[in-house]
Amino acid sequence: MQSRPRPSPTAAVIDAQSVKAAASVPGATRGFDGGKKVNGRKRHIAVDTLGLLLAVMVTAASVTDRDAGQTLLARLRLFGPPRLR
């Protein structure tokens, strides 16, 4: 019996969400998201077309989506599925 190659995702979707941080979270890891008016952290995720998680990154809320997205894409290129374009 011949084994079939495992499918690998070729596309990904990136999104971010700002969340309020508790008072116990160190100030160095928090920031203010002016667009959402939230003082806290921001989580950036990349999922494949089925919604399966490919990468996660947590930053201060003050980090722009563009800057974090570039970093997330760079990590996906290094550690993500090889067919991802």
N, C-alpha and C. Protein backbone atom coordinates (compact mmCIF):
# COMPACT_ATOMS: atom_id res chain seq x y z
N MET A 1 0.84 -1.17 0.00
CA MET A 1 0.00 0.00 0.00
C MET A 1 0.89 1.24 0.00
N GLN A 2 0.61 2.12 -0.91
CA GLN A 2 1.42 3.32 -1.06
C GLN A 2 0.81 4.44 -0.22
N SER A 3 1.66 5.16 0.51
CA SER A 3 1.15 6.26 1.33
C SER A 3 1.00 7.52 0.48
N ARG A 4 -0.02 8.27 0.76
CA ARG A 4 -0.28 9.52 0.04
C ARG A 4 0.37 10.66 0.81
N PRO A 5 0.86 11.66 0.10
CA PRO A 5 1.44 12.81 0.81
C PRO A 5 0.36 13.56 1.59
N ARG A 6 0.75 14.06 2.74
CA ARG A 6 -0.20 14.80 3.58
C ARG A 6 -0.44 16.18 2.97
N PRO A 7 -1.69 16.61 2.96
CA PRO A 7 -1.97 17.93 2.39
C PRO A 7 -1.33 19.04 3.23
N SER A 8 -0.89 20.07 2.56
CA SER A 8 -0.26 21.21 3.22
C SER A 8 -0.98 22.48 2.78
N PRO A 9 -1.31 23.37 3.72
CA PRO A 9 -2.02 24.59 3.32
C PRO A 9 -1.18 25.46 2.40
N THR A 10 -1.87 26.15 1.48
CA THR A 10 -1.19 27.05 0.56
C THR A 10 -1.57 28.50 0.79
N ALA A 11 -2.57 28.74 1.63
CA ALA A 11 -3.03 30.10 1.91
C ALA A 11 -3.27 30.27 3.41
N ALA A 12 -3.13 31.51 3.87
CA ALA A 12 -3.34 31.82 5.29
C ALA A 12 -4.07 33.15 5.42
N VAL A 13 -4.73 33.32 6.55
CA VAL A 13 -5.41 34.56 6.89
C VAL A 13 -4.82 35.06 8.20
N ILE A 14 -4.52 36.36 8.27
CA ILE A 14 -3.95 36.96 9.47
C ILE A 14 -4.97 37.93 10.06
N ASP A 15 -5.10 37.92 11.39
CA ASP A 15 -5.99 38.85 12.07
C ASP A 15 -5.38 39.20 13.42
N ALA A 16 -5.88 40.28 14.02
CA ALA A 16 -5.39 40.74 15.31
C ALA A 16 -6.57 41.16 16.17
N GLN A 17 -6.40 41.04 17.48
CA GLN A 17 -7.43 41.45 18.42
C GLN A 17 -6.76 42.07 19.64
N SER A 18 -7.24 43.25 20.03
CA SER A 18 -6.74 43.92 21.22
C SER A 18 -7.59 43.49 22.41
N VAL A 19 -6.93 43.19 23.53
CA VAL A 19 -7.64 42.78 24.74
C VAL A 19 -7.10 43.56 25.93
N LYS A 20 -7.97 43.87 26.86
CA LYS A 20 -7.55 44.58 28.06
C LYS A 20 -6.67 43.67 28.90
N ALA A 21 -5.65 44.26 29.53
CA ALA A 21 -4.74 43.51 30.38
C ALA A 21 -5.08 43.78 31.84
N ALA A 22 -4.93 42.76 32.66
CA ALA A 22 -5.16 42.91 34.09
C ALA A 22 -4.10 43.82 34.71
N ALA A 23 -4.39 44.34 35.86
CA ALA A 23 -3.44 45.22 36.54
C ALA A 23 -2.16 44.49 36.91
N SER A 24 -2.23 43.16 37.02
CA SER A 24 -1.04 42.38 37.39
C SER A 24 -0.08 42.17 36.22
N VAL A 25 -0.49 42.52 35.00
CA VAL A 25 0.38 42.38 33.82
C VAL A 25 1.42 43.50 33.85
N PRO A 26 2.70 43.16 33.70
CA PRO A 26 3.75 44.19 33.75
C PRO A 26 3.53 45.28 32.69
N GLY A 27 3.80 46.51 33.05
CA GLY A 27 3.60 47.64 32.14
C GLY A 27 4.45 47.57 30.88
N ALA A 28 5.59 46.90 30.95
CA ALA A 28 6.47 46.80 29.79
C ALA A 28 5.85 45.98 28.66
N THR A 29 4.88 45.12 28.98
CA THR A 29 4.26 44.27 27.96
C THR A 29 2.87 44.75 27.57
N ARG A 30 2.48 45.92 28.09
CA ARG A 30 1.17 46.49 27.74
C ARG A 30 1.38 47.72 26.88
N GLY A 31 0.33 48.10 26.18
CA GLY A 31 0.37 49.31 25.38
C GLY A 31 -1.05 49.80 25.14
N PHE A 32 -1.19 50.96 24.50
CA PHE A 32 -2.51 51.53 24.25
C PHE A 32 -2.81 51.48 22.76
N ASP A 33 -3.89 50.81 22.41
CA ASP A 33 -4.37 50.75 21.02
C ASP A 33 -5.34 51.91 20.84
N GLY A 34 -4.89 52.97 20.16
CA GLY A 34 -5.71 54.16 19.99
C GLY A 34 -6.96 53.93 19.16
N GLY A 35 -6.90 53.01 18.21
CA GLY A 35 -8.07 52.73 17.38
C GLY A 35 -9.19 52.07 18.15
N LYS A 36 -8.84 51.16 19.04
CA LYS A 36 -9.84 50.43 19.82
C LYS A 36 -10.03 51.03 21.21
N LYS A 37 -9.16 51.98 21.58
CA LYS A 37 -9.20 52.59 22.90
C LYS A 37 -9.04 51.54 24.02
N VAL A 38 -8.05 50.66 23.83
CA VAL A 38 -7.81 49.57 24.77
C VAL A 38 -6.38 49.66 25.27
N ASN A 39 -6.21 49.55 26.58
CA ASN A 39 -4.90 49.49 27.20
C ASN A 39 -4.65 48.03 27.56
N GLY A 40 -3.73 47.40 26.86
CA GLY A 40 -3.47 45.99 27.12
C GLY A 40 -2.53 45.37 26.12
N ARG A 41 -2.92 44.21 25.65
CA ARG A 41 -2.10 43.44 24.71
C ARG A 41 -2.88 43.18 23.44
N LYS A 42 -2.16 42.75 22.42
CA LYS A 42 -2.78 42.42 21.15
C LYS A 42 -2.30 41.04 20.74
N ARG A 43 -3.24 40.19 20.33
CA ARG A 43 -2.85 38.87 19.84
C ARG A 43 -3.02 38.84 18.32
N HIS A 44 -2.02 38.33 17.66
CA HIS A 44 -2.00 38.24 16.20
C HIS A 44 -1.98 36.76 15.86
N ILE A 45 -2.86 36.32 14.98
CA ILE A 45 -2.90 34.91 14.62
C ILE A 45 -2.90 34.75 13.11
N ALA A 46 -2.42 33.61 12.68
CA ALA A 46 -2.50 33.20 11.28
C ALA A 46 -3.16 31.84 11.25
N VAL A 47 -4.18 31.69 10.41
CA VAL A 47 -4.89 30.42 10.28
C VAL A 47 -4.91 30.03 8.80
N ASP A 48 -5.09 28.73 8.56
CA ASP A 48 -5.23 28.29 7.17
C ASP A 48 -6.68 28.45 6.74
N THR A 49 -7.01 28.02 5.55
CA THR A 49 -8.36 28.24 5.01
C THR A 49 -9.42 27.39 5.72
N LEU A 50 -9.01 26.41 6.51
CA LEU A 50 -9.95 25.62 7.32
C LEU A 50 -10.11 26.21 8.72
N GLY A 51 -9.33 27.24 9.04
CA GLY A 51 -9.39 27.85 10.36
C GLY A 51 -8.43 27.22 11.36
N LEU A 52 -7.56 26.35 10.88
CA LEU A 52 -6.59 25.71 11.77
C LEU A 52 -5.42 26.65 12.02
N LEU A 53 -5.00 26.73 13.26
CA LEU A 53 -3.98 27.67 13.69
C LEU A 53 -2.61 27.33 13.09
N LEU A 54 -1.96 28.35 12.53
CA LEU A 54 -0.61 28.19 11.97
C LEU A 54 0.43 28.91 12.83
N ALA A 55 0.08 30.09 13.37
CA ALA A 55 1.04 30.87 14.16
C ALA A 55 0.29 31.83 15.08
N VAL A 56 0.90 32.13 16.23
CA VAL A 56 0.35 33.07 17.20
C VAL A 56 1.48 33.96 17.68
N MET A 57 1.17 35.24 17.89
CA MET A 57 2.14 36.18 18.43
C MET A 57 1.39 37.16 19.32
N VAL A 58 1.92 37.43 20.52
CA VAL A 58 1.31 38.38 21.45
C VAL A 58 2.25 39.56 21.60
N THR A 59 1.69 40.78 21.45
CA THR A 59 2.49 42.00 21.56
C THR A 59 1.75 42.99 22.45
N ALA A 60 2.40 44.10 22.74
CA ALA A 60 1.72 45.21 23.40
C ALA A 60 0.68 45.74 22.41
N ALA A 61 -0.42 46.26 22.93
CA ALA A 61 -1.51 46.74 22.06
C ALA A 61 -1.07 47.92 21.19
N SER A 62 -0.01 48.59 21.56
CA SER A 62 0.45 49.74 20.80
C SER A 62 1.19 49.35 19.51
N VAL A 63 1.53 48.09 19.34
CA VAL A 63 2.22 47.62 18.12
C VAL A 63 1.21 47.63 16.98
N THR A 64 1.60 48.22 15.86
CA THR A 64 0.66 48.30 14.74
C THR A 64 0.47 46.93 14.09
N ASP A 65 -0.70 46.74 13.49
CA ASP A 65 -1.00 45.48 12.81
C ASP A 65 -0.03 45.25 11.65
N ARG A 66 0.37 46.31 10.97
CA ARG A 66 1.31 46.18 9.85
C ARG A 66 2.65 45.63 10.32
N ASP A 67 3.21 46.20 11.39
CA ASP A 67 4.51 45.75 11.89
C ASP A 67 4.44 44.32 12.41
N ALA A 68 3.41 44.02 13.18
CA ALA A 68 3.28 42.66 13.72
C ALA A 68 2.99 41.67 12.60
N GLY A 69 2.23 42.07 11.59
CA GLY A 69 1.93 41.19 10.47
C GLY A 69 3.18 40.82 9.69
N GLN A 70 4.09 41.76 9.52
CA GLN A 70 5.34 41.47 8.82
C GLN A 70 6.17 40.46 9.60
N THR A 71 6.22 40.62 10.92
CA THR A 71 6.96 39.68 11.75
C THR A 71 6.31 38.30 11.71
N LEU A 72 4.98 38.27 11.79
CA LEU A 72 4.25 37.00 11.75
C LEU A 72 4.48 36.29 10.41
N LEU A 73 4.46 37.02 9.32
CA LEU A 73 4.72 36.43 8.00
C LEU A 73 6.14 35.89 7.90
N ALA A 74 7.10 36.61 8.46
CA ALA A 74 8.48 36.14 8.45
C ALA A 74 8.61 34.83 9.22
N ARG A 75 7.92 34.72 10.36
CA ARG A 75 7.96 33.48 11.13
C ARG A 75 7.28 32.33 10.38
N LEU A 76 6.21 32.66 9.67
CA LEU A 76 5.54 31.63 8.87
C LEU A 76 6.45 31.12 7.76
N ARG A 77 7.21 32.02 7.15
CA ARG A 77 8.14 31.60 6.10
C ARG A 77 9.20 30.64 6.64
N LEU A 78 9.66 30.88 7.87
CA LEU A 78 10.69 30.03 8.47
C LEU A 78 10.14 28.72 9.01
N PHE A 79 9.00 28.79 9.72
CA PHE A 79 8.51 27.63 10.47
C PHE A 79 7.18 27.08 9.97
N GLY A 80 6.56 27.75 9.02
CA GLY A 80 5.24 27.35 8.56
C GLY A 80 5.29 26.26 7.50
N PRO A 81 4.12 25.90 6.99
CA PRO A 81 4.05 24.88 5.95
C PRO A 81 4.85 25.30 4.72
N PRO A 82 5.54 24.37 4.08
CA PRO A 82 6.42 24.73 2.97
C PRO A 82 5.69 25.24 1.73
N ARG A 83 4.44 24.86 1.53
CA ARG A 83 3.71 25.28 0.32
C ARG A 83 2.98 26.60 0.50
N LEU A 84 3.06 27.19 1.68
CA LEU A 84 2.34 28.43 1.96
C LEU A 84 2.90 29.57 1.11
N ARG A 85 2.03 30.26 0.39
CA ARG A 85 2.43 31.36 -0.47
C ARG A 85 1.74 32.61 -0.03
